[in-house]
Amino acid sequence: MSTVIEQIEQQIALLSSKAVKKNTGTIRSVADGVAKVDGLSDVMYNEMVQFPGNAIGIALNLEEDEVGCVVLGDVAGLKEGDEVQTTGRLLSVPVGKMLLGRVVDALGRPLDGKGPIEAKESYPVEKIAPGIIVRKGVTQPVLTGIMAIDSMIPIGRGQRELIIGDRGTGKTTIAIDTIINQARINRLGLASKDPAFRPLYSIYVAVGQKQSNIARTIATLEAAGAMEYTVIVAAPAADNPANQYVAPYAGAAMGEWFMENNLDALIVYDDLSKHAVAYRQISLILKRPSGREAYPGDVFYLHSRLLERSARLAGKGSLTALPIIETLAGDVSAYIPTNVISITDGQIYLETDLFNQGVRPAVSVGLSVSRVGSSAQLKMTKQVAGKLKGELAQFRELAAFAQFGSDLDARTKAQLDRGSRIVELFKQPAFNPIPIEVQAAVLWAMQNNYFDPIDVKKIVDSANHLREFLTTRKSALLGSLREKAAIDDTLNAELKKALEEWKSSLAA
Amino acid sequence: MRVSKQSQQFARQLFRLSLAEGQVSPERVDGVLAHLAAHPPRQPLAVLRHYHRLIAVQLAKNRALVEHAGVINDGILRAIEATFTQKYRRPVGAAARPDPRLIAGLRIRIGDDVYESSVAAQLTTLSLSL
């Protein structure tokens, strides 16, 4: 018992007897998560302020005789006349590997009931993006495990690739598939003890989503064994708009830690439309002038300063961003979608019509693009998928033309046949990413006409059969493909031999 | 009551007119009030309330409110006045107010700034650090 007393006495002795200076203010009004505060004459822009009851706020509006603060936490306990203090600190969140496998809120506090997070470091939520000189070109791939994306819209480490589409078109599924695929690659890579292997950690930021959807995503990641490489930052729809506003920046700070420490990370912002809506709500309550669609004038800067933080740094790691935008009735020319399209290095556009036709993932190849191009693609993928986008574009053109004429020449028919086969080949169930070597082998089979004799309706089943055949019976060939990452003459011959074997097994 | 921007701006203008060498001048305040009585603006109550707030904030900058637990003598108050007059480079007058919740020590408020040297504050810090 005496040791406890001694400990407290030591703690008391540590406390300085000198006077402590605080800059204070008084709450004038609280409404919708925003407090107007009198005083706080020394406060800085974006500084953390301390409200009674351990609530934290951020000073966002510095006016002549009052300060507008967003409150991150429960505002129910705050009332007019309460004292507010400056802290002299910017809002920071815990960072590091200790966060992997955890679900945290916008301030990095655990939500999963797995105990406190023992993080040694914390990073400021708002940080200036890396400059031009320290950046490096995007050349290393991020493999999503989705054939249509890896072959035609390659994503590289450090890239910002937007996932855009209407509600219910599979935007989140693509992001979750990518996270699951990274976990699978990480497990294989770390088990191989290859010193050159660079694992890719994932951060999933859920903004303004239903709690049930977030719970489902967590369950999916846990079931796929991806949680051990993933951090989830949750600011659900029930959270106040200030938390929804801060959450993507908090996620970016967590991702920056990986980047600064020579590691690679992937961050998914799901979604930035709801983030913009939360910011609009805050701005309107703060009485900032509103512009188009009632968004404030700095809504472009809201997203540009966030997405510019994703980069590949020379001599360090990378942070790849997959922001998600939800469109209304396929309108990509709305304010927020056009803003984010112009900030990112490409977009994956998902179409409702394709989704309803059963083309899943419903990637619209014509409207989707990766501005990094094939520089972030493995050589084997380039070898087998180099012409695919062109072939599909030709197919779409001919398909539209074929609707008006019944008599088609043999060459056109062949092109239409091939196109419809490629479309079928790219159909893939959710949460089932395909390893890149299997993708390459399947596409090699398509390029070498192994799917031509098969009826279009049976392509999906045949492709599944081929993938199973390769995985179970040709693992050595897949291993060589993975290792070499290019198809040379030897592998070409081996692939031919394996495919002939598969063909005969299929016929049998 | 919703105060319009124009009313706030007008109150700020009146406040600036009430200052002489950076300090609130009672004569000028009298003049402003007389003018307002003779020429009432739109939203007179809102203007006056905002003006009152601005003047109160300015006056608080020149007053050190010394909250204390225990005895405090005039000498200490004069020393506090001298110290803060030098620190803020403006005349600061001290006024004492007993507050037994502090347990022991002082808390001095000058405008928005609070100088805390009380046992109650140290115990609060201690409880938060445990």
CSV table of C-alpha atoms in Angstrom, one decimal, chain A residues 2-284:
chain,number,residue,atom,x,y,z
A,2,SER,CA,2.9,2.3,0.9
A,3,THR,CA,4.3,1.9,-2.6
A,4,VAL,CA,1.1,3.2,-4.1
A,5,ILE,CA,1.3,6.3,-1.8
A,6,GLU,CA,4.9,6.8,-2.8
A,7,GLN,CA,4.0,6.6,-6.5
A,8,ILE,CA,1.3,9.2,-6.1
A,9,GLU,CA,3.7,11.4,-4.0
A,10,GLN,CA,6.4,11.1,-6.8
A,11,GLN,CA,3.8,12.1,-9.3
A,12,ILE,CA,2.8,15.1,-7.2
A,13,ALA,CA,6.5,16.1,-6.9
A,14,LEU,CA,6.8,15.9,-10.6
A,15,LEU,CA,4.1,18.4,-11.1
A,16,SER,CA,5.6,21.8,-11.4
A,17,SER,CA,4.5,24.3,-8.8
A,18,LYS,CA,5.0,27.1,-11.3
A,19,ALA,CA,1.9,28.8,-12.7
A,20,VAL,CA,0.6,27.3,-15.9
A,21,LYS,CA,-0.7,29.7,-18.5
A,22,LYS,CA,-3.8,28.7,-20.5
A,23,ASN,CA,-5.6,30.6,-23.2
A,24,THR,CA,-9.4,30.2,-22.6
A,25,GLY,CA,-12.7,31.0,-24.2
A,26,THR,CA,-16.4,30.6,-23.4
A,27,ILE,CA,-18.9,28.7,-25.5
A,28,ARG,CA,-21.4,31.1,-27.0
A,29,SER,CA,-23.5,28.6,-28.8
A,30,VAL,CA,-23.4,24.9,-29.7
A,31,ALA,CA,-25.4,23.5,-32.7
A,32,ASP,CA,-25.0,20.4,-34.9
A,33,GLY,CA,-21.5,19.6,-33.7
A,34,VAL,CA,-20.2,23.1,-34.1
A,35,ALA,CA,-19.4,25.4,-31.1
A,36,LYS,CA,-19.0,29.2,-31.5
A,37,VAL,CA,-16.5,30.3,-28.8
A,38,ASP,CA,-15.8,33.7,-27.4
A,39,GLY,CA,-12.1,34.4,-26.5
A,40,LEU,CA,-9.4,31.9,-27.5
A,41,SER,CA,-7.4,34.9,-28.8
A,42,ASP,CA,-4.2,32.8,-29.1
A,43,VAL,CA,-5.7,29.9,-31.0
A,44,MET,CA,-4.2,28.7,-34.3
A,45,TYR,CA,-6.0,27.5,-37.4
A,46,ASN,CA,-6.7,23.7,-37.1
A,47,GLU,CA,-5.5,23.7,-33.4
A,48,MET,CA,-7.0,21.2,-31.0
A,49,VAL,CA,-9.1,22.8,-28.3
A,50,GLN,CA,-10.2,21.1,-25.1
A,51,PHE,CA,-13.9,21.2,-24.2
A,52,PRO,CA,-15.3,20.2,-20.8
A,53,GLY,CA,-16.0,16.5,-20.4
A,54,ASN,CA,-12.8,15.5,-22.3
A,55,ALA,CA,-14.4,16.4,-25.6
A,56,ILE,CA,-11.9,17.7,-28.3
A,57,GLY,CA,-12.6,20.2,-31.0
A,58,ILE,CA,-10.7,21.8,-33.9
A,59,ALA,CA,-10.6,25.5,-34.5
A,60,LEU,CA,-11.8,25.9,-38.1
A,61,ASN,CA,-13.1,29.4,-38.3
A,62,LEU,CA,-10.9,32.2,-36.9
A,63,GLU,CA,-13.1,35.4,-36.9
A,64,GLU,CA,-12.5,38.8,-35.5
A,65,ASP,CA,-14.4,38.3,-32.2
A,66,GLU,CA,-15.3,34.6,-32.1
A,67,VAL,CA,-13.9,31.2,-33.1
A,68,GLY,CA,-15.8,28.4,-34.8
A,69,CYS,CA,-14.8,24.9,-33.6
A,70,VAL,CA,-16.0,21.5,-34.7
A,71,VAL,CA,-16.5,19.2,-31.8
A,72,LEU,CA,-15.1,15.6,-32.2
A,73,GLY,CA,-17.2,13.8,-29.7
A,74,ASP,CA,-20.4,14.0,-27.7
A,75,VAL,CA,-21.8,17.6,-27.8
A,76,ALA,CA,-24.7,16.7,-25.6
A,77,GLY,CA,-22.8,17.6,-22.4
A,78,LEU,CA,-21.7,21.0,-23.7
A,79,LYS,CA,-23.6,24.2,-22.9
A,80,GLU,CA,-23.4,27.9,-23.3
A,81,GLY,CA,-20.9,29.5,-20.9
A,82,ASP,CA,-18.6,26.4,-20.6
A,83,GLU,CA,-14.9,27.1,-20.6
A,84,VAL,CA,-12.8,26.0,-23.6
A,85,GLN,CA,-9.0,25.9,-23.6
A,86,THR,CA,-6.3,25.9,-26.3
A,87,THR,CA,-3.9,23.0,-26.3
A,88,GLY,CA,-1.1,24.4,-28.6
A,89,ARG,CA,-1.2,21.1,-30.5
A,90,LEU,CA,-2.5,20.0,-33.9
A,91,LEU,CA,-4.9,17.0,-34.0
A,92,SER,CA,-2.8,13.8,-34.0
A,93,VAL,CA,-3.6,10.2,-34.3
A,94,PRO,CA,-1.6,7.1,-33.2
A,95,VAL,CA,0.4,5.5,-36.0
A,96,GLY,CA,2.4,2.3,-36.5
A,97,LYS,CA,2.1,-1.4,-36.9
A,98,MET,CA,0.3,-1.7,-33.6
A,99,LEU,CA,-2.8,-0.5,-35.5
A,100,LEU,CA,-2.9,-3.5,-37.8
A,101,GLY,CA,-5.9,-5.7,-37.2
A,102,ARG,CA,-7.7,-3.0,-35.3
A,103,VAL,CA,-10.8,-0.9,-35.9
A,104,VAL,CA,-10.4,2.7,-34.7
A,105,ASP,CA,-12.4,5.9,-34.9
A,106,ALA,CA,-11.4,9.1,-36.5
A,107,LEU,CA,-9.1,10.0,-33.6
A,108,GLY,CA,-7.4,6.6,-33.5
A,109,ARG,CA,-9.3,5.3,-30.5
A,110,PRO,CA,-10.1,1.6,-30.6
A,111,LEU,CA,-13.7,0.6,-31.3
A,112,ASP,CA,-13.2,-3.2,-31.5
A,113,GLY,CA,-13.0,-3.9,-27.8
A,114,LYS,CA,-9.5,-5.5,-28.1
A,115,GLY,CA,-8.0,-3.2,-25.5
A,116,PRO,CA,-5.9,0.0,-25.8
A,117,ILE,CA,-3.5,0.6,-28.7
A,118,GLU,CA,0.1,0.8,-27.5
A,119,ALA,CA,1.3,3.1,-30.2
A,120,LYS,CA,4.7,4.7,-29.7
A,121,GLU,CA,4.2,7.5,-32.2
A,122,SER,CA,1.5,9.8,-33.4
A,123,TYR,CA,1.3,11.8,-36.6
A,124,PRO,CA,-0.6,15.0,-37.2
A,125,VAL,CA,-3.9,14.5,-39.1
A,126,GLU,CA,-3.2,17.4,-41.5
A,127,LYS,CA,0.2,17.4,-43.2
A,128,ILE,CA,1.5,19.1,-46.3
A,129,ALA,CA,1.9,16.5,-49.1
A,130,PRO,CA,5.4,15.5,-50.3
A,131,GLY,CA,6.9,17.8,-52.9
A,132,ILE,CA,8.0,17.1,-56.4
A,133,ILE,CA,11.7,16.4,-55.7
A,134,VAL,CA,11.2,13.6,-53.2
A,135,ARG,CA,8.7,11.8,-55.4
A,136,LYS,CA,9.5,8.8,-57.6
A,137,GLY,CA,7.8,7.4,-60.7
A,138,VAL,CA,5.1,4.7,-60.2
A,139,THR,CA,6.6,1.5,-61.5
A,140,GLN,CA,5.6,-1.3,-59.0
A,141,PRO,CA,2.2,-2.9,-59.4
A,142,VAL,CA,-0.6,-3.1,-56.9
A,143,LEU,CA,-2.4,-6.3,-57.9
A,144,THR,CA,-6.1,-6.2,-57.3
A,145,GLY,CA,-6.7,-9.8,-58.1
A,146,ILE,CA,-9.5,-8.6,-60.5
A,147,MET,CA,-8.6,-9.7,-64.0
A,148,ALA,CA,-10.3,-6.8,-65.8
A,149,ILE,CA,-8.4,-4.3,-63.7
A,150,ASP,CA,-5.0,-5.9,-63.5
A,151,SER,CA,-4.9,-6.6,-67.3
A,152,MET,CA,-6.4,-3.4,-68.6
A,153,ILE,CA,-6.4,-0.7,-65.9
A,154,PRO,CA,-3.1,-1.4,-64.0
A,155,ILE,CA,-2.6,0.3,-60.7
A,156,GLY,CA,0.8,1.1,-59.3
A,157,ARG,CA,2.2,1.7,-55.9
A,158,GLY,CA,1.9,5.4,-55.1
A,159,GLN,CA,-0.9,5.9,-57.6
A,160,ARG,CA,-4.4,7.5,-56.9
A,161,GLU,CA,-7.0,5.5,-58.8
A,162,LEU,CA,-10.6,6.5,-58.4
A,163,ILE,CA,-13.4,3.9,-58.2
A,164,ILE,CA,-16.6,5.6,-59.4
A,165,GLY,CA,-20.1,4.4,-60.0
A,166,ASP,CA,-23.7,4.5,-58.9
A,167,ARG,CA,-24.9,2.9,-55.7
A,168,GLY,CA,-24.9,-0.9,-55.7
A,169,THR,CA,-22.5,-1.3,-58.6
A,170,GLY,CA,-19.7,-3.0,-56.6
A,171,LYS,CA,-17.3,-0.2,-55.8
A,172,THR,CA,-16.6,-1.3,-52.2
A,173,THR,CA,-16.3,-4.9,-53.4
A,174,ILE,CA,-13.4,-3.9,-55.7
A,175,ALA,CA,-11.6,-2.2,-52.8
A,176,ILE,CA,-12.2,-5.1,-50.5
A,177,ASP,CA,-11.0,-7.6,-53.1
A,178,THR,CA,-7.8,-5.6,-53.5
A,179,ILE,CA,-7.3,-5.6,-49.7
A,180,ILE,CA,-7.9,-9.4,-49.6
A,181,ASN,CA,-5.5,-9.9,-52.5
A,182,GLN,CA,-2.8,-7.9,-50.7
A,183,ALA,CA,-3.2,-10.1,-47.6
A,184,ARG,CA,-2.8,-13.2,-49.8
A,185,ILE,CA,0.3,-11.9,-51.5
A,186,ASN,CA,1.7,-10.7,-48.1
A,187,ARG,CA,1.3,-14.2,-46.6
A,188,LEU,CA,3.0,-15.9,-49.6
A,189,GLY,CA,5.8,-13.3,-49.8
A,190,LEU,CA,6.6,-13.2,-46.1
A,191,ALA,CA,6.5,-17.1,-46.0
A,192,SER,CA,9.0,-17.2,-48.9
A,193,LYS,CA,11.5,-15.1,-46.8
A,194,ASP,CA,12.5,-13.3,-49.9
A,195,PRO,CA,14.4,-10.2,-48.8
A,196,ALA,CA,13.2,-8.2,-51.8
A,197,PHE,CA,9.6,-8.8,-51.0
A,198,ARG,CA,7.7,-5.6,-49.9
A,199,PRO,CA,4.4,-6.3,-48.2
A,200,LEU,CA,1.5,-3.9,-48.9
A,201,TYR,CA,-0.5,-3.0,-45.8
A,202,SER,CA,-4.1,-1.7,-46.1
A,203,ILE,CA,-6.1,1.0,-44.5
A,204,TYR,CA,-9.8,1.1,-45.1
A,205,VAL,CA,-11.5,4.4,-44.2
A,206,ALA,CA,-15.3,4.1,-43.9
A,207,VAL,CA,-17.0,7.5,-44.1
A,208,GLY,CA,-20.7,8.0,-43.6
A,209,GLN,CA,-21.6,4.4,-44.0
A,210,LYS,CA,-24.1,2.3,-42.2
A,211,GLN,CA,-22.7,0.5,-39.2
A,212,SER,CA,-24.1,-2.7,-40.5
A,213,ASN,CA,-22.1,-2.3,-43.8
A,214,ILE,CA,-18.9,-1.6,-41.9
A,215,ALA,CA,-19.5,-4.7,-39.7
A,216,ARG,CA,-20.1,-6.7,-42.9
A,217,THR,CA,-16.8,-5.5,-44.4
A,218,ILE,CA,-14.9,-6.3,-41.2
A,219,ALA,CA,-16.4,-9.8,-41.2
A,220,THR,CA,-15.4,-10.3,-44.8
A,221,LEU,CA,-11.9,-9.2,-44.1
A,222,GLU,CA,-11.7,-11.4,-41.0
A,223,ALA,CA,-13.0,-14.4,-42.9
A,224,ALA,CA,-10.4,-13.9,-45.6
A,225,GLY,CA,-7.6,-13.5,-43.1
A,226,ALA,CA,-6.9,-10.0,-44.3
A,227,MET,CA,-7.4,-8.1,-41.0
A,228,GLU,CA,-3.9,-8.8,-39.7
A,229,TYR,CA,-2.6,-6.6,-42.5
A,230,THR,CA,-5.4,-4.0,-42.3
A,231,VAL,CA,-6.4,-1.0,-40.3
A,232,ILE,CA,-10.0,0.1,-40.4
A,233,VAL,CA,-10.9,3.7,-39.6
A,234,ALA,CA,-14.6,4.0,-39.1
A,235,ALA,CA,-16.7,7.2,-39.1
A,236,PRO,CA,-20.2,5.8,-39.7
A,237,ALA,CA,-23.3,7.8,-40.7
A,238,ALA,CA,-24.3,8.0,-37.1
A,239,ASP,CA,-21.1,9.7,-36.1
A,240,ASN,CA,-21.1,13.5,-36.1
A,241,PRO,CA,-20.0,15.3,-39.3
A,242,ALA,CA,-16.7,16.5,-37.7
A,243,ASN,CA,-15.6,12.9,-37.2
A,244,GLN,CA,-16.6,12.1,-40.8
A,245,TYR,CA,-14.6,15.1,-42.0
A,246,VAL,CA,-11.5,14.1,-40.0
A,247,ALA,CA,-11.5,10.3,-40.7
A,248,PRO,CA,-9.9,10.3,-44.2
A,249,TYR,CA,-7.1,12.6,-42.9
A,250,ALA,CA,-6.6,10.3,-39.9
A,251,GLY,CA,-6.3,7.3,-42.3
A,252,ALA,CA,-3.9,9.2,-44.5
A,253,ALA,CA,-1.7,10.0,-41.4
A,254,MET,CA,-1.7,6.3,-40.5
A,255,GLY,CA,-0.7,5.5,-44.1
A,256,GLU,CA,2.0,8.1,-44.1
A,257,TRP,CA,3.7,6.3,-41.3
A,258,PHE,CA,4.2,3.2,-43.5
A,259,MET,CA,5.4,5.4,-46.3
A,260,GLU,CA,7.9,7.3,-44.2
A,261,ASN,CA,9.2,4.0,-42.7
A,262,ASN,CA,10.2,2.4,-46.0
A,263,LEU,CA,7.0,0.3,-46.2
A,264,ASP,CA,4.2,0.3,-48.7
A,265,ALA,CA,0.5,0.9,-47.9
A,266,LEU,CA,-2.8,1.1,-49.6
A,267,ILE,CA,-5.6,3.3,-48.5
A,268,VAL,CA,-9.3,3.1,-49.5
A,269,TYR,CA,-11.5,6.2,-48.9
A,270,ASP,CA,-15.0,4.8,-48.9
A,271,ASP,CA,-16.4,7.2,-49.9
A,272,LEU,CA,-15.4,10.8,-50.6
A,273,SER,CA,-18.9,11.9,-51.7
A,274,LYS,CA,-20.1,11.4,-48.2
A,275,HIS,CA,-17.0,13.1,-46.9
A,276,ALA,CA,-17.8,16.2,-49.1
A,277,VAL,CA,-21.3,16.2,-47.7
A,278,ALA,CA,-20.1,16.1,-44.1
A,279,TYR,CA,-17.7,19.0,-44.9
A,280,ARG,CA,-20.6,20.9,-46.6
A,281,GLN,CA,-22.7,20.4,-43.4
A,282,ILE,CA,-19.9,21.8,-41.2
A,283,SER,CA,-19.2,24.7,-43.6
A,284,LEU,CA,-22.9,25.7,-43.7
